[in-house]
């Protein structure tokens, strides 16, 4: 994505391993400008960020073999694998064949539908749901949930968004809480192969949260238990 030519929308970029991938010229001032924000976040000089990305791009021929190695090891270990930011059906097909049955953040509806037709798990970001849309103008989590094209909401680095996203979706009338909760509990557990958790049933791990969710108000976590042992308590006196 860092090397994508600005004439191509991020959501429609070709398969990343396409030899004809439309790359920006890393020698231009425009590329340095593009790297400025990344350098700021990494707390390194822009020139260092430019050199880092150029070095990674130069090693691009090594990527297919590395993917094959990791995919083989992952399948042998039975590890759940994901593809990320799929923009083409070709991308989703490529990683599915290699055992990645989870599509994390498909960037357009076309890819999300292809993932659903192949019975893959589909992940969108809880911050996307919380904000009411994608911060990079990709498809919205709420719309995908309405269309049955989202199984899981991921924290996407902002853990409070798991609960806040459900609150926003409930407030917007996307679905009631009992229908939304599997997005952050049972479905992620199934997709990850963690069949001992994710639902409240006899014989499962007692990983529980007690949520105070007043009608028309914001939800508040009052207590949590991990494997049956209390891990957090913020309940008022009398609970």
Coordinates of C-alpha atoms in Angstrom, one line a residue:
X1 CA 0.0 0.0 0.0
X2 CA 2.9 2.4 0.7
X3 CA 4.1 1.9 -2.8
X4 CA 0.7 2.2 -4.5
X5 CA 0.6 4.9 -7.2
X6 CA -1.9 7.7 -6.2
X7 CA -3.8 7.3 -9.5
X8 CA -5.2 3.9 -8.2
X9 CA -7.7 4.0 -5.4
X10 CA -6.6 2.0 -2.4
X11 CA -9.8 0.0 -2.3
X12 CA -9.3 -1.1 -5.9
X13 CA -5.6 -1.8 -6.0
X14 CA -4.5 -4.9 -8.0
X15 CA -3.4 -8.1 -6.3
X16 CA -0.3 -7.2 -4.4
X17 CA 1.9 -9.8 -6.1
X18 CA 0.9 -8.7 -9.6
X19 CA 4.1 -8.0 -11.5
X20 CA 2.4 -5.0 -13.0
X21 CA 1.4 -3.5 -9.7
X22 CA 1.1 0.3 -10.2
X23 CA 3.9 1.6 -8.0
X24 CA 4.9 5.1 -7.3
X25 CA 8.4 6.2 -8.1
X26 CA 10.3 6.2 -4.8
X27 CA 12.8 8.7 -6.2
X28 CA 10.3 11.5 -6.4
X29 CA 9.6 14.2 -3.8
X30 CA 6.0 13.1 -3.8
X31 CA 7.0 9.8 -2.4
X32 CA 8.9 11.5 0.4
X33 CA 5.8 13.5 1.2
X34 CA 3.7 10.3 1.2
X35 CA 6.2 8.8 3.8
X36 CA 6.2 11.9 6.0
X37 CA 3.2 10.9 8.2
X38 CA 4.5 7.3 8.5
X39 CA 7.9 8.6 9.6
X40 CA 6.2 10.8 12.2
X41 CA 4.4 7.9 13.7
X42 CA 7.5 5.8 13.7
X43 CA 9.5 8.7 15.2
X44 CA 12.3 8.5 12.6
X45 CA 13.5 10.9 9.9
X46 CA 11.6 10.9 6.6
X47 CA 14.8 9.9 4.8
X48 CA 15.0 6.8 7.0
X49 CA 11.4 5.9 6.3
X50 CA 11.9 6.3 2.5
X51 CA 15.0 4.1 2.7
X52 CA 13.2 1.5 4.8
X53 CA 10.2 1.2 2.3
X54 CA 12.5 1.2 -0.7
X55 CA 14.5 -1.7 0.8
X56 CA 11.4 -3.6 1.5
X57 CA 10.2 -3.1 -2.1
X58 CA 13.6 -4.2 -3.5
X59 CA 13.0 -7.5 -1.6
X60 CA 9.6 -8.0 -3.1
X61 CA 10.7 -11.1 -5.1
X62 CA 11.3 -12.9 -1.8
X63 CA 7.7 -12.5 -0.7
X64 CA 5.9 -15.4 -2.6
X65 CA 8.3 -18.0 -1.2
X66 CA 7.9 -16.5 2.3
X67 CA 4.1 -16.7 2.0
X68 CA 4.3 -20.3 0.9
X69 CA 6.5 -21.2 3.9
X70 CA 4.4 -19.5 6.5
X71 CA 1.2 -20.9 5.0
X72 CA 2.6 -24.4 5.0
X73 CA 3.7 -24.1 8.7
X74 CA 0.4 -22.5 9.6
X75 CA -1.7 -25.3 8.1
X76 CA 0.6 -28.0 9.7
X77 CA 0.0 -26.3 13.1
X78 CA -3.7 -25.9 12.5
X79 CA -3.4 -22.2 13.1
X80 CA -6.1 -19.9 11.9
X81 CA -4.8 -17.6 9.2
X82 CA -6.2 -14.3 7.8
X83 CA -5.7 -12.2 4.7
X84 CA -5.7 -8.5 5.3
X85 CA -7.3 -5.6 3.3
X86 CA -8.3 -7.7 0.3
X87 CA -9.1 -5.5 -2.6
X88 CA -9.5 -8.1 -5.3
X89 CA -11.3 -11.5 -5.4
X90 CA -8.0 -12.8 -6.8
X91 CA -6.4 -11.8 -3.5
X92 CA -9.0 -13.6 -1.4
X93 CA -8.7 -16.7 -3.6
X94 CA -4.9 -16.7 -3.4
X95 CA -4.9 -16.8 0.4
X96 CA -7.9 -19.1 0.8
X97 CA -6.0 -21.8 -1.2
X98 CA -3.2 -21.4 1.3
X99 CA -5.4 -22.0 4.3
X100 CA -6.4 -18.5 5.2
X101 CA -10.2 -18.8 5.7
X102 CA -10.6 -15.4 7.4
X103 CA -10.9 -12.2 5.3
X104 CA -10.0 -9.3 7.5
X105 CA -11.2 -5.9 6.3
X106 CA -12.2 -6.7 2.7
X107 CA -12.0 -3.3 1.0
X108 CA -15.0 -3.5 -1.2
X109 CA -18.4 -5.3 -1.3
X110 CA -17.3 -7.4 -4.3
X111 CA -14.6 -9.1 -2.3
X112 CA -16.8 -9.5 0.8
X113 CA -19.5 -11.2 -1.2
X114 CA -16.9 -13.6 -2.7
X115 CA -15.7 -14.4 0.8
X116 CA -19.3 -15.1 1.9
X117 CA -19.9 -17.4 -1.1
X118 CA -16.8 -19.4 -0.2
X119 CA -18.0 -19.6 3.5
X120 CA -15.0 -17.7 4.8
X121 CA -15.2 -15.7 8.0
X122 CA -15.4 -11.9 7.4
X123 CA -13.9 -9.4 9.8
X124 CA -14.5 -5.6 10.0
X125 CA -13.2 -3.1 12.5
X126 CA -15.1 -2.2 15.6
X127 CA -13.8 1.4 15.3
X128 CA -15.5 1.5 11.8
X129 CA -18.8 0.5 13.5
X130 CA -18.2 3.1 16.3
X131 CA -17.5 5.9 13.9
X132 CA -20.3 4.9 11.6
X133 CA -17.9 4.4 8.7
X134 CA -14.3 3.6 7.6
X135 CA -11.6 6.1 8.2
X136 CA -10.1 5.4 4.8
X137 CA -13.4 5.5 2.9
X138 CA -13.8 1.7 2.5
X139 CA -17.1 0.0 3.1
X140 CA -18.9 0.5 6.4
X141 CA -19.2 -2.2 9.0
X142 CA -22.8 -1.4 9.7
X143 CA -23.8 -1.8 6.1
X144 CA -22.0 -5.1 5.8
X145 CA -23.7 -6.4 9.0
X146 CA -27.1 -5.5 7.6
X147 CA -26.2 -7.4 4.4
X148 CA -24.9 -10.5 6.2
X149 CA -21.4 -9.9 5.1
X150 CA -19.7 -9.5 8.5
X151 CA -19.1 -12.2 11.1
X152 CA -16.6 -10.5 13.4
X153 CA -15.8 -7.1 14.7
X154 CA -12.1 -6.6 15.6
X155 CA -10.8 -4.1 18.1
X156 CA -8.3 -2.8 15.4
X157 CA -5.9 -1.6 18.1
X158 CA -8.6 0.3 20.0
X159 CA -10.0 -2.1 22.6
X160 CA -13.0 0.0 23.9
X161 CA -14.4 0.0 20.4
X162 CA -15.6 -3.6 20.9
X163 CA -18.4 -2.5 23.2
X164 CA -18.7 1.0 21.8
X165 CA -19.2 -0.4 18.3
X166 CA -22.1 -2.6 19.5
X167 CA -23.6 0.4 21.3
X168 CA -23.5 2.4 18.1
X169 CA -24.9 -0.4 16.0
X170 CA -27.8 -0.9 18.5
X171 CA -28.5 2.8 18.6
X172 CA -28.6 3.0 14.8
X173 CA -31.1 0.1 14.7
X174 CA -28.8 -2.2 12.9
X175 CA -29.7 -5.1 15.2
X176 CA -30.5 -5.8 18.8
X177 CA -27.7 -6.6 21.3
X178 CA -28.4 -10.4 21.4
X179 CA -27.9 -10.5 17.6
X180 CA -24.8 -8.3 17.6
X181 CA -23.0 -10.0 20.5
X182 CA -21.7 -13.0 18.5
X183 CA -19.6 -10.5 16.5
X184 CA -17.3 -10.0 19.4
X185 CA -17.7 -13.3 21.2
X186 CA -18.9 -16.6 19.6
X187 CA -17.9 -15.9 16.0
X188 CA -14.3 -14.8 16.8
X189 CA -13.9 -17.9 19.0
X190 CA -15.1 -20.2 16.2
X191 CA -13.0 -18.5 13.6
X192 CA -9.9 -18.9 15.8
X193 CA -10.6 -22.6 16.6
X194 CA -11.2 -21.8 20.3
X195 CA -14.2 -24.0 20.8
X196 CA -14.0 -24.0 24.6
X197 CA -15.2 -20.3 24.8
X198 CA -17.3 -17.7 23.1
X199 CA -20.7 -18.8 24.4
X200 CA -22.3 -19.3 27.9
X201 CA -22.7 -23.1 28.1
X202 CA -22.0 -25.8 30.5
X203 CA -18.4 -27.1 30.0
X204 CA -17.1 -23.9 28.4
X205 CA -14.7 -21.5 29.9
X206 CA -16.4 -19.1 32.3
X207 CA -15.1 -15.9 30.6
X208 CA -17.9 -13.5 31.4
X209 CA -18.6 -9.8 31.6
X210 CA -21.4 -8.1 33.4
X211 CA -22.6 -5.0 31.4
X212 CA -24.9 -2.3 32.8
X213 CA -26.7 -1.2 29.6
X214 CA -29.5 1.3 30.4
X215 CA -32.1 1.9 27.7
X216 CA -30.9 4.9 25.7
X217 CA -27.6 5.1 27.6
X218 CA -24.0 4.0 27.1
X219 CA -23.0 0.5 28.3
X220 CA -20.7 0.2 31.2
X221 CA -18.7 -3.0 32.2
X222 CA -19.3 -3.7 35.9
X223 CA -17.5 -7.0 36.4
X224 CA -15.5 -9.5 34.5
X225 CA -14.5 -13.1 35.1
X226 CA -11.7 -15.1 33.4
X227 CA -12.1 -18.8 33.6
X228 CA -14.5 -18.3 36.4
X229 CA -12.3 -16.1 38.5
X230 CA -13.1 -12.5 39.1
X231 CA -10.7 -10.3 37.2
X232 CA -12.3 -6.9 37.5
X233 CA -15.0 -5.3 39.6
X234 CA -16.5 -1.8 39.3
X235 CA -19.9 -2.6 40.6
X236 CA -21.5 -0.1 43.1
X237 CA -22.2 -1.1 46.6
X238 CA -25.1 -3.6 46.9
X239 CA -24.3 -5.6 43.7

